[in-house]
Every structure is written in C-alpha cells, then in structure tokens.
GROMACS .gro file of C-alpha atoms in nm:
model
  421
    1MET     CA    1  -0.015   0.012   0.031
    2SER     CA    2   0.140   0.345  -0.112
    3SER     CA    3   0.151   0.625   0.106
    4VAL     CA    4   0.127   1.014  -0.009
    5THR     CA    5   0.302   1.257   0.152
    6PHE     CA    6   0.174   1.624   0.162
    7ARG     CA    7   0.375   1.913   0.168
    8CYS     CA    8   0.239   2.299   0.319
    9THR     CA    9   0.393   2.608   0.183
   10VAL     CA   10   0.318   2.958   0.327
   11TRP     CA   11   0.251   3.178   0.088
   12ILE     CA   12   0.390   3.541   0.140
   13PRO     CA   13   0.279   3.823  -0.046
   14GLU     CA   14   0.566   4.007  -0.242
   15CYS     CA   15   0.556   4.410  -0.231
   16THR     CA   16   0.694   4.672  -0.459
   17ASP     CA   17   1.089   4.791  -0.459
   18GLY     CA   18   1.118   4.992  -0.126
   19TYR     CA   19   0.861   4.820   0.064
   20HIS     CA   20   0.871   4.482   0.240
   21TRP     CA   21   0.572   4.254   0.423
   22ASP     CA   22   0.516   4.306   0.742
   23PRO     CA   23   0.352   4.001   0.875
   24GLN     CA   24   0.200   4.155   1.200
   25THR     CA   25  -0.003   4.437   1.023
   26GLN     CA   26  -0.020   4.204   0.739
   27HIS     CA   27   0.030   4.519   0.497
   28CYS     CA   28   0.348   4.672   0.267
   29LYS     CA   29   0.560   4.849   0.476
   30ASP     CA   30   0.801   5.143   0.379
   31ILE     CA   31   1.170   5.014   0.424
   32ASN     CA   32   1.407   5.308   0.542
   33GLU     CA   33   1.740   5.267   0.358
   34CYS     CA   34   1.910   5.568   0.508
   35GLU     CA   35   1.885   5.297   0.838
   36THR     CA   36   1.953   4.967   0.614
   37ILE     CA   37   2.177   5.110   0.377
   38THR     CA   38   2.557   5.212   0.488
   39GLU     CA   39   2.678   5.535   0.374
   40ALA     CA   40   2.351   5.533   0.163
   41CYS     CA   41   2.447   5.897   0.055
   42LYS     CA   42   2.852   5.990   0.001
   43GLY     CA   43   3.036   6.328   0.062
   44GLU     CA   44   2.838   6.617   0.215
   45MET     CA   45   2.510   6.476   0.139
   46LYS     CA   46   2.224   6.414   0.402
   47CYS     CA   47   1.998   6.093   0.391
   48PHE     CA   48   1.627   6.143   0.348
   49ASN     CA   49   1.370   5.862   0.363
   50HIS     CA   50   1.060   5.882   0.191
   51TYR     CA   51   0.810   5.620   0.075
   52GLY     CA   52   0.951   5.381  -0.163
   53GLY     CA   53   1.279   5.508  -0.209
   54TYR     CA   54   1.519   5.790  -0.041
   55LEU     CA   55   1.646   6.136  -0.139
   56CYS     CA   56   2.044   6.250  -0.091
   57LEU     CA   57   2.060   6.624  -0.003
   58PRO     CA   58   2.280   6.867   0.096
   59ARG     CA   59   2.316   6.863   0.502
   60SER     CA   60   2.184   7.262   0.474
   61ALA     CA   61   1.833   7.108   0.328
   62SER     CA   62   1.560   7.093   0.498
   63VAL     CA   63   1.265   6.874   0.456
   64ILE     CA   64   0.838   6.908   0.508
   65PRO     CA   65   0.771   6.541   0.615
   66ALA     CA   66   0.481   6.408   0.434
   67PRO     CA   67   0.186   6.229   0.637
   68GLU     CA   68   0.209   5.901   0.670
   69PRO     CA   69   0.013   5.708   0.345
   70PRO     CA   70  -0.201   5.394   0.388
   71ASN     CA   71  -0.001   5.103   0.382
   72GLN     CA   72  -0.030   4.893   0.064
   73ILE     CA   73  -0.280   4.688   0.006
   74ARG     CA   74  -0.210   4.313  -0.018
   75PRO     CA   75  -0.111   4.241  -0.374
   76GLY     CA   76  -0.339   3.981  -0.522
   77LEU     CA   77  -0.621   4.060  -0.359
   78ASP     CA   78  -0.888   4.287  -0.517
   79ASP     CA   79  -1.115   4.546  -0.321
   80THR     CA   80  -1.477   4.402  -0.266
   81ALA     CA   81  -1.608   4.738  -0.327
   82ARG     CA   82  -1.614   4.783  -0.730
   83GLU     CA   83  -1.659   5.177  -0.864
   84PRO     CA   84  -1.910   5.210  -1.104
   85TYR     CA   85  -1.795   5.199  -1.472
   86ASN     CA   86  -1.679   5.585  -1.595
   87PRO     CA   87  -1.659   5.599  -1.976
   88CYS     CA   88  -1.487   5.939  -1.930
   89PRO     CA   89  -1.077   5.967  -1.937
   90SER     CA   90  -0.887   5.986  -1.595
   91GLY     CA   91  -1.001   6.326  -1.426
   92TYR     CA   92  -1.326   6.330  -1.582
   93GLU     CA   93  -1.668   6.235  -1.503
   94PRO     CA   94  -1.959   6.209  -1.751
   95GLN     CA   95  -2.214   6.438  -1.668
   96GLY     CA   96  -2.498   6.374  -1.965
   97ASP     CA   97  -2.379   6.302  -2.288
   98SER     CA   98  -2.026   6.466  -2.214
   99CYS     CA   99  -1.715   6.470  -1.993
  100MET     CA  100  -1.633   6.725  -1.707
  101ASP     CA  101  -1.344   6.788  -1.558
  102VAL     CA  102  -1.303   6.672  -1.182
  103ASP     CA  103  -1.182   6.902  -0.927
  104GLU     CA  104  -0.985   6.728  -0.722
  105CYS     CA  105  -0.900   6.994  -0.528
  106ALA     CA  106  -1.226   7.108  -0.413
  107ARG     CA  107  -1.304   6.733  -0.356
  108ASP     CA  108  -1.023   6.684  -0.173
  109GLU     CA  109  -0.951   6.399  -0.406
  110HIS     CA  110  -0.592   6.509  -0.437
  111ASP     CA  111  -0.234   6.365  -0.267
  112CYS     CA  112  -0.075   6.651  -0.208
  113GLN     CA  113   0.119   6.716   0.118
  114PRO     CA  114  -0.047   6.961   0.448
  115SER     CA  115   0.247   7.179   0.375
  116GLN     CA  116   0.144   7.198  -0.051
  117GLU     CA  117  -0.126   7.403  -0.212
  118CYS     CA  118  -0.354   7.196  -0.503
  119PHE     CA  119  -0.387   7.392  -0.783
  120ASN     CA  120  -0.673   7.200  -1.033
  121THR     CA  121  -0.605   7.135  -1.372
  122GLU     CA  122  -0.770   7.017  -1.687
  123GLY     CA  123  -0.813   6.619  -1.637
  124SER     CA  124  -0.596   6.638  -1.345
  125PHE     CA  125  -0.426   6.893  -1.064
  126THR     CA  126  -0.039   6.988  -0.993
  127CYS     CA  127   0.084   7.034  -0.608
  128GLN     CA  128   0.303   7.296  -0.520
  129CYS     CA  129   0.525   7.403  -0.276
  130PRO     CA  130   0.520   7.702  -0.052
  131GLY     CA  131   0.758   8.004  -0.135
  132GLY     CA  132   1.121   7.926  -0.042
  133TYR     CA  133   1.089   7.596  -0.150
  134ARG     CA  134   1.108   7.348  -0.448
  135LYS     CA  135   0.976   7.016  -0.510
  136VAL     CA  136   1.172   6.676  -0.551
  137GLY     CA  137   0.958   6.388  -0.585
  138THR     CA  138   0.682   6.439  -0.346
  139GLU     CA  139   0.873   6.626  -0.096
  140CYS     CA  140   0.910   6.994  -0.067
  141ILE     CA  141   1.273   7.098  -0.024
  142ASP     CA  142   1.408   7.403   0.121
  143ILE     CA  143   1.565   7.633  -0.105
  144ASP     CA  144   1.920   7.766  -0.029
  145GLU     CA  145   1.902   8.119  -0.160
  146CYS     CA  146   2.228   8.205   0.022
  147ARG     CA  147   2.378   7.993  -0.299
  148TYR     CA  148   2.281   8.239  -0.546
  149ARG     CA  149   2.472   8.553  -0.350
  150TYR     CA  150   2.143   8.765  -0.280
  151CYS     CA  151   2.321   8.930   0.023
  152GLN     CA  152   2.596   9.197   0.029
  153HIS     CA  153   2.768   9.069   0.286
  154ARG     CA  154   2.649   8.797   0.467
  155CYS     CA  155   2.354   8.559   0.419
  156VAL     CA  156   2.137   8.347   0.640
  157ASN     CA  157   1.929   8.070   0.517
  158VAL     CA  158   1.641   7.960   0.722
  159PRO     CA  159   1.335   7.710   0.628
  160GLY     CA  160   1.179   7.875   0.337
  161SER     CA  161   1.349   8.169   0.334
  162PHE     CA  162   1.635   8.379   0.396
  163SER     CA  163   1.781   8.687   0.562
  164CYS     CA  164   2.081   8.945   0.493
  165GLN     CA  165   2.320   9.049   0.798
  166CYS     CA  166   2.580   9.323   0.741
  167GLU     CA  167   2.955   9.347   0.920
  168PRO     CA  168   2.996   9.565   1.178
  169GLY     CA  169   2.964   9.957   1.045
  170PHE     CA  170   2.699   9.894   0.813
  171GLN     CA  171   2.327   9.851   0.797
  172LEU     CA  172   2.068   9.674   0.583
  173ALA     CA  173   1.977   9.931   0.320
  174GLY     CA  174   1.617   9.982   0.191
  175ASN     CA  175   1.608   9.673  -0.010
  176ASN     CA  176   1.700   9.465   0.303
  177ARG     CA  177   2.003   9.279   0.081
  178SER     CA  178   2.258   9.562   0.024
  179CYS     CA  179   2.478   9.700   0.300
  180ILE     CA  180   2.530  10.097   0.344
  181ASP     CA  181   2.796  10.271   0.581
  182VAL     CA  182   2.697  10.377   0.926
  183ASP     CA  183   2.792  10.719   1.039
  184GLU     CA  184   2.881  10.626   1.373
  185CYS     CA  185   2.974  10.995   1.419
  186ASP     CA  186   2.625  11.111   1.409
  187MET     CA  187   2.502  10.764   1.631
  188GLY     CA  188   2.720  10.852   1.942
  189ALA     CA  189   3.063  10.715   1.880
  190PRO     CA  190   3.212  10.711   2.212
  191CYS     CA  191   3.530  10.980   2.072
  192SER     CA  192   3.600  11.201   2.363
  193GLN     CA  193   3.715  11.521   2.107
  194ARG     CA  194   3.678  11.465   1.732
  195CYS     CA  195   3.537  11.168   1.546
  196TYR     CA  196   3.600  11.123   1.168
  197ASN     CA  197   3.324  10.867   0.980
  198THR     CA  198   3.517  10.576   0.765
  199TYR     CA  199   3.390  10.328   0.562
  200GLY     CA  200   3.243  10.060   0.784
  201THR     CA  201   3.416  10.222   1.091
  202PHE     CA  202   3.521  10.527   1.252
  203LEU     CA  203   3.837  10.699   1.346
  204CYS     CA  204   3.901  10.924   1.684
  205ARG     CA  205   4.129  11.200   1.724
  206CYS     CA  206   4.247  11.482   1.969
  207GLU     CA  207   4.303  11.831   1.985
  208GLN     CA  208   4.615  12.007   1.933
  209GLY     CA  209   4.809  11.958   2.304
  210TYR     CA  210   4.631  11.600   2.360
  211GLU     CA  211   4.694  11.249   2.237
  212LEU     CA  212   4.460  10.948   2.218
  213GLY     CA  213   4.459  10.703   2.482
  214SER     CA  214   4.500  10.314   2.456
  215ASP     CA  215   4.145  10.228   2.395
  216GLY     CA  216   4.135  10.469   2.074
  217PHE     CA  217   3.838  10.702   2.233
  218ALA     CA  218   3.954  10.910   2.540
  219CYS     CA  219   4.205  11.171   2.459
  220LYS     CA  220   4.479  11.243   2.724
  221ASP     CA  221   4.681  11.615   2.771
  222ILE     CA  222   5.033  11.589   2.650
  223ASP     CA  223   5.269  11.703   2.928
  224GLU     CA  224   5.491  11.900   2.703
  225CYS     CA  225   5.698  12.040   3.000
  226SER     CA  226   5.813  11.658   3.041
  227TYR     CA  227   5.959  11.644   2.679
  228SER     CA  228   6.202  11.919   2.677
  229SER     CA  229   6.398  12.144   2.961
  230TYR     CA  230   6.449  12.409   2.656
  231LEU     CA  231   6.060  12.497   2.595
  232CYS     CA  232   6.112  12.791   2.837
  233GLN     CA  233   6.405  12.974   2.962
  234TYR     CA  234   6.319  12.980   3.337
  235GLN     CA  235   5.991  12.784   3.408
  236CYS     CA  236   5.714  12.556   3.240
  237VAL     CA  237   5.406  12.503   3.318
  238ASN     CA  238   5.129  12.270   3.179
  239GLU     CA  239   4.790  12.340   3.098
  240PRO     CA  240   4.523  12.116   2.973
  241GLY     CA  241   4.568  12.100   2.595
  242LYS     CA  242   4.892  12.364   2.619
  243PHE     CA  243   5.163  12.505   2.815
  244SER     CA  244   5.278  12.795   2.937
  245CYS     CA  245   5.601  12.992   3.013
  246ILE     CA  246   5.663  13.193   3.337
  247CYS     CA  247   5.958  13.393   3.487
  248PRO     CA  248   6.084  13.481   3.820
  249GLU     CA  249   5.989  13.774   4.026
  250GLY     CA  250   6.148  14.054   3.893
  251TYR     CA  251   6.162  13.950   3.503
  252GLN     CA  252   5.892  13.956   3.233
  253LEU     CA  253   5.792  13.715   2.931
  254LEU     CA  254   5.976  13.875   2.605
  255GLY     CA  255   5.713  13.700   2.360
  256THR     CA  256   5.626  13.326   2.510
  257ARG     CA  257   5.928  13.148   2.621
  258LEU     CA  258   6.192  13.439   2.715
  259CYS     CA  259   6.250  13.630   3.037
  260GLN     CA  260   6.331  13.970   3.029
  261ASP     CA  261   6.469  14.205   3.341
  262ILE     CA  262   6.225  14.471   3.452
  263ASN     CA  263   6.379  14.774   3.461
  264GLU     CA  264   6.204  14.903   3.814
  265CYS     CA  265   6.410  15.240   3.758
  266GLU     CA  266   6.242  15.348   3.427
  267THR     CA  267   5.873  15.193   3.488
  268GLY     CA  268   5.861  15.421   3.817
  269THR     CA  269   5.794  15.073   4.088
  270HIS     CA  270   6.100  15.108   4.308
  271LYS     CA  271   6.071  15.307   4.657
  272CYS     CA  272   6.390  15.469   4.671
  273ALA     CA  273   6.368  15.764   4.880
  274ASP     CA  274   6.453  16.120   4.846
  275GLY     CA  275   6.844  16.173   4.806
  276GLN     CA  276   6.873  15.846   4.699
  277THR     CA  277   6.935  15.704   4.323
  278CYS     CA  278   6.777  15.393   4.173
  279VAL     CA  279   6.995  15.152   4.026
  280ASN     CA  280   6.841  14.832   3.815
  281ILE     CA  281   7.022  14.516   3.858
  282HIS     CA  282   6.896  14.178   3.726
  283GLY     CA  283   6.611  14.091   3.864
  284GLY     CA  284   6.526  14.359   4.127
  285HIS     CA  285   6.710  14.703   4.192
  286GLN     CA  286   6.905  14.911   4.434
  287CYS     CA  287   6.872  15.261   4.617
  288VAL     CA  288   7.213  15.409   4.709
  289ASP     CA  289   7.263  15.721   4.832
  290ALA     CA  290   7.337  15.996   4.638
  291ASN     CA  291   7.625  16.132   4.794
  292ARG     CA  292   7.870  15.803   4.827
  293CYS     CA  293   8.162  15.994   4.931
  294GLN     CA  294   8.374  15.896   5.246
  295GLU     CA  295   8.591  16.085   5.458
  296PRO     CA  296   8.853  16.202   5.332
  297TYR     CA  297   8.676  16.239   5.030
  298VAL     CA  298   8.447  16.513   4.934
  299GLN     CA  299   8.191  16.482   4.675
  300VAL     CA  300   8.270  16.755   4.338
  301SER     CA  301   7.939  16.622   4.118
  302ASP     CA  302   7.721  16.333   4.072
  303ASN     CA  303   7.945  16.022   4.150
  304ARG     CA  304   8.279  16.176   4.183
  305CYS     CA  305   8.449  16.210   4.492
  306VAL     CA  306   8.805  16.414   4.543
  307CYS     CA  307   9.056  16.367   4.810
  308PRO     CA  308   9.220  16.703   4.871
  309VAL     CA  309   9.603  16.732   4.870
  310ALA     CA  310   9.600  16.926   5.189
  311LYS     CA  311   9.451  16.638   5.382
  312ALA     CA  312   9.703  16.424   5.494
  313GLY     CA  313   9.522  16.106   5.487
  314CYS     CA  314   9.492  16.191   5.124
  315GLN     CA  315   9.877  16.087   5.033
  316ASP     CA  316   9.843  15.733   4.958
  317LEU     CA  317   9.486  15.750   4.836
  318PRO     CA  318   9.393  15.806   4.442
  319PHE     CA  319   9.335  16.123   4.391
  320SER     CA  320   8.976  16.118   4.284
  321ILE     CA  321   8.712  15.817   4.268
  322VAL     CA  322   8.404  15.798   4.016
  323HIS     CA  323   8.115  15.557   4.128
  324ARG     CA  324   7.961  15.316   3.868
  325TYR     CA  325   7.723  14.997   3.843
  326MET     CA  326   7.697  14.740   3.630
  327SER     CA  327   7.488  14.424   3.611
  328ILE     CA  328   7.603  14.076   3.450
  329THR     CA  329   7.362  13.738   3.434
  330SER     CA  330   7.514  13.401   3.569
  331GLU     CA  331   7.664  13.163   3.388
  332ARG     CA  332   7.807  13.404   3.166
  333SER     CA  333   8.091  13.244   2.932
  334VAL     CA  334   8.468  13.319   3.001
  335PRO     CA  335   8.672  13.486   2.926
  336SER     CA  336   8.437  13.797   2.877
  337ASP     CA  337   8.490  14.151   2.834
  338ILE     CA  338   8.278  14.339   3.045
  339PHE     CA  339   8.353  14.702   3.116
  340GLN     CA  340   8.605  14.956   2.943
  341ILE     CA  341   8.781  15.185   3.118
  342GLN     CA  342   8.876  15.531   2.962
  343ALA     CA  343   9.097  15.814   3.113
  344THR     CA  344   8.937  16.161   3.128
  345SER     CA  345   9.235  16.372   3.171
  346VAL     CA  346   9.558  16.294   2.997
  347TYR     CA  347   9.874  16.476   3.087
  348PRO     CA  348  10.178  16.510   2.821
  349GLY     CA  349  10.476  16.279   2.865
  350ALA     CA  350  10.256  16.119   3.115
  351TYR     CA  351  10.249  15.718   3.109
  352ASN     CA  352   9.976  15.505   3.243
  353THR     CA  353   9.877  15.185   3.392
  354PHE     CA  354   9.596  15.002   3.480
  355ARG     CA  355   9.502  14.771   3.810
  356ILE     CA  356   9.227  14.644   4.022
  357ARG     CA  357   9.309  14.795   4.355
  358SER     CA  358   9.034  14.617   4.565
  359GLY     CA  359   8.756  14.409   4.556
  360ASP     CA  360   8.874  14.091   4.373
  361ASP     CA  361   9.020  13.882   4.639
  362ASN     CA  362   8.922  13.513   4.450
  363GLY     CA  363   9.081  13.642   4.082
  364ASP     CA  364   8.749  13.631   3.908
  365PHE     CA  365   8.869  13.958   3.716
  366TYR     CA  366   9.158  14.083   3.519
  367ILE     CA  367   9.213  14.399   3.346
  368ARG     CA  368   9.354  14.419   2.967
  369GLN     CA  369   9.503  14.748   2.878
  370ILE     CA  370   9.440  14.874   2.556
  371ASN     CA  371   9.664  15.145   2.494
  372ASN     CA  372   9.800  15.442   2.741
  373ILE     CA  373   9.441  15.575   2.818
  374SER     CA  374   9.200  15.265   2.832
  375ALA     CA  375   9.170  14.884   2.941
  376MET     CA  376   8.925  14.626   2.939
  377LEU     CA  377   8.784  14.475   3.235
  378VAL     CA  378   8.769  14.111   3.211
  379LEU     CA  379   8.530  13.846   3.378
  380ALA     CA  380   8.797  13.562   3.387
  381ARG     CA  381   8.560  13.291   3.572
  382ALA     CA  382   8.263  13.158   3.531
  383VAL     CA  383   8.042  13.315   3.831
  384ASN     CA  384   7.636  13.225   3.976
  385GLY     CA  385   7.427  13.509   4.156
  386PRO     CA  386   7.306  13.657   4.312
  387LYS     CA  387   7.653  13.769   4.411
  388GLU     CA  388   7.806  14.149   4.447
  389TYR     CA  389   8.120  14.269   4.357
  390VAL     CA  390   8.286  14.655   4.461
  391LEU     CA  391   8.581  14.650   4.223
  392ASP     CA  392   8.860  14.955   4.292
  393LEU     CA  393   8.978  15.022   3.899
  394GLU     CA  394   9.283  15.239   3.962
  395MET     CA  395   9.450  15.451   3.659
  396VAL     CA  396   9.838  15.514   3.804
  397SER     CA  397   9.978  15.819   3.573
  398VAL     CA  398  10.336  15.840   3.588
  399ASN     CA  399  10.582  16.156   3.457
  400PRO     CA  400  10.939  16.088   3.437
  401LEU     CA  401  11.023  16.410   3.321
  402MET     CA  402  10.863  16.611   3.612
  403SER     CA  403  10.871  16.322   3.874
  404TYR     CA  404  10.528  16.335   3.934
  405GLN     CA  405  10.246  16.041   4.021
  406THR     CA  406   9.876  16.075   4.066
  407SER     CA  407   9.631  15.799   3.976
  408SER     CA  408   9.278  15.779   4.032
  409ALA     CA  409   9.016  15.557   4.093
  410LEU     CA  410   8.658  15.404   3.955
  411ARG     CA  411   8.464  15.212   4.204
  412LEU     CA  412   8.303  14.946   3.989
  413THR     CA  413   7.959  14.777   4.130
  414VAL     CA  414   7.913  14.454   3.929
  415ASN     CA  415   7.600  14.288   4.035
  416VAL     CA  416   7.563  13.922   3.937
  417GLY     CA  417   7.206  13.800   3.860
  418PRO     CA  418   7.043  13.496   4.007
  419TYR     CA  419   7.021  13.346   3.641
  420ALA     CA  420   7.151  13.333   3.312
  421PHE     CA  421   6.913  13.588   3.182
   0.00000   0.00000   0.00000
C-alpha cells in the first residue's frame, strides 16, 4: 500500500520596490534605506527617507515630511468594493452626454501634502510647494537662497526663506540685501574730542595738545613740559591742551618763552627815597645814596669824589674816585669783556697803567690794557649769582720828566644776577 506525502508552503505576498511585508500588520511597510544601507549618501550629502525610496540632499536642506500614507494593500487581493464604470478619461466624470473635469482640489481627492497647495488642472491637478521650497519627488525641499549670493555681506538661510546681515559698521539698505555705511559719528561714537567717519568704521582724533589713549577713544593731555627742558627759559607750566612759560619775580615774558629783566628804575615801580638814586640790576633794583663819598673824600659832582691834597690822609689814596654800577647774568661764558675803562684827563708825557686795586679777592677778574688811555675789565671765571662785587679799578699816571705820579680810581659795583638771563 503506497503512502502520499503532502507539503504545506506558506504563501508570502510580494511588495513593490522600497517596501517589505509586515506579518503583524499584514501590510507592505516602507523600508528606511537611510538606516539599512551603509553610507547611502556620500560626501556632504544627507540621506532623507521617503516612501518607496530615499533622497540624497545637501546637509543644509530642510524637508517638510509627508503624512503617513496608508499601507499598501496586500498584493493579489482585490477590493471587494467596485467603483461604478466611468466611460470618461481619468480626471473627468460623465455629465449627460459629455465629460466634465473633476476638481480634485475642491473634492479633497488629491494627494498633496499638508504643506503643499493643490491647483486644479484640466483632467488632473498639481501640488505646489510654498515659497522658498522646491519640489523633489513628493517632498518639498528648502531652497538655499544663500547659494545665489543675494546678500552683499552675509546670508543666513532659514527654512523657506533667508535673511541678509551686514558686517559691523554697516546696516541693511531699504532693499534688505545691500549694506550701507553707518555714520557712527552721528550715532554717538564714544570719541572724547573729534570723530571722523570712514567706510565701515570711524576714527577718533584729538585736539592739539592732546594724544589718543590706548582705548582709541579718550584723549589725554600731553605734558609738553616733560618732553624738554628747553621749552621755556625759566619755568614751564603744563595746562590742559597746552603749556605756558613763566618768569621769576623781577622779570617779564619776552614773547612767549624768554624772560626779560624789568627795569624798575624806568617803570617807576622802585621805592627809593629822596636823596637816593635807583640802580637797576638783574631781577631787581638798588637804592643808593646820592652822596657816596667817604672821609677823607668830598663830593665834587654826581658820582665823583675827590681827596684834597691838603689833607694828610690823602697822600696814599687815589686823587679821585668815580662811582659806577653794572649788572651781569650768571653762567656767563668766559673770558668775557664786561667793562671798558677810559681816562678822562691825559697829561703830556705821562704813562698810564691800569690795575685792580681792591675787591677781587678770588681772582675772578683781570685787566687787559688796550692803550695808554684805556683798558678792559675781563671776567676770568664763570660766576653764579646773586652776588655783588665792589671793584676799585685804578689808573696810575707817571711823568718821569717831572717826577710826578698820581692816580684815580673807578669804583665799579658789579651785580651778578641769579639767572643766566
């Protein structure tokens, strides 16, 4: 007796490309190729899954996802519900003896995504993406407008649109694409003094006498006095944005930097009493008695004293003394001629010699004879004041034929001022 063996096979329906059979739901389910395929997209492209396939798009692209479509109906199984026969072409329906277009958009019989807009056409319809997107397959992909260089400076892409931005120092023009310079000086730039607008920025500058600080905005005063000790002859005084020179008491400014002695005897600002004579010196003045003759001398005229021969004490003294005054500055270069002595009376056959009789204990001066009737007082050493010398400059006259000798003196008071001016 023969036996018969039966083999049962399970029939699995086939799905279209991009789908696989899901035994739980008994439907064809979309395959996510972005997960199942290694490196589905190369380089800088990004994988976007969609129903029945996938897309490789730039990483900056944005996709508006479509709603989940109904799962595919099991292949090989026909719908039990049958639609009535339509003799008209697809997209039309019979109306009397003619075919009329079906407005799929109005009847909501289209498959446009929620983000898309449906437009009815003759016999069909189209799905359009919103502004800033382009349609790839059934998806709406963001258009990267920045690739087209719509902006002058910087472009920022956003889903469905873009915006332009400007570099610092610029602002968007009315067309929202071009950049125009901003005048920071009119908008309160932090310059403390002067502001100059430049293309895309600004510069701070300072008034004369100021310099720009390290922050580039603030101006600080320049202390001109600290740069040089030769700006002023006496003393420099720094002031905001400038400097000024001052002089010591007894002096006045000559111009803006030099100092000049004030002659109190000429200006009448001295306080000499009656019977006194005003003598101007550097930085001040002196009041001296009109009669400066000392015993045994007697006054014979202004500034001249004579020692009478009849007096016993006059034998070893100069016959006459003439009083003179002069003032010199400190730090005078040496040797320096400062005073010329001139004989007023000359006797025939007399020989004259000149010498410093007294007053030069330190040897700061010497006499240089010029000829028989004149000589020069020379400053031999640099001296600093204030200081006063009283020099008796003597002229000795000798007449060998008459065996006669006499002398006269010039009493020179030399005042050395306290400064080199």
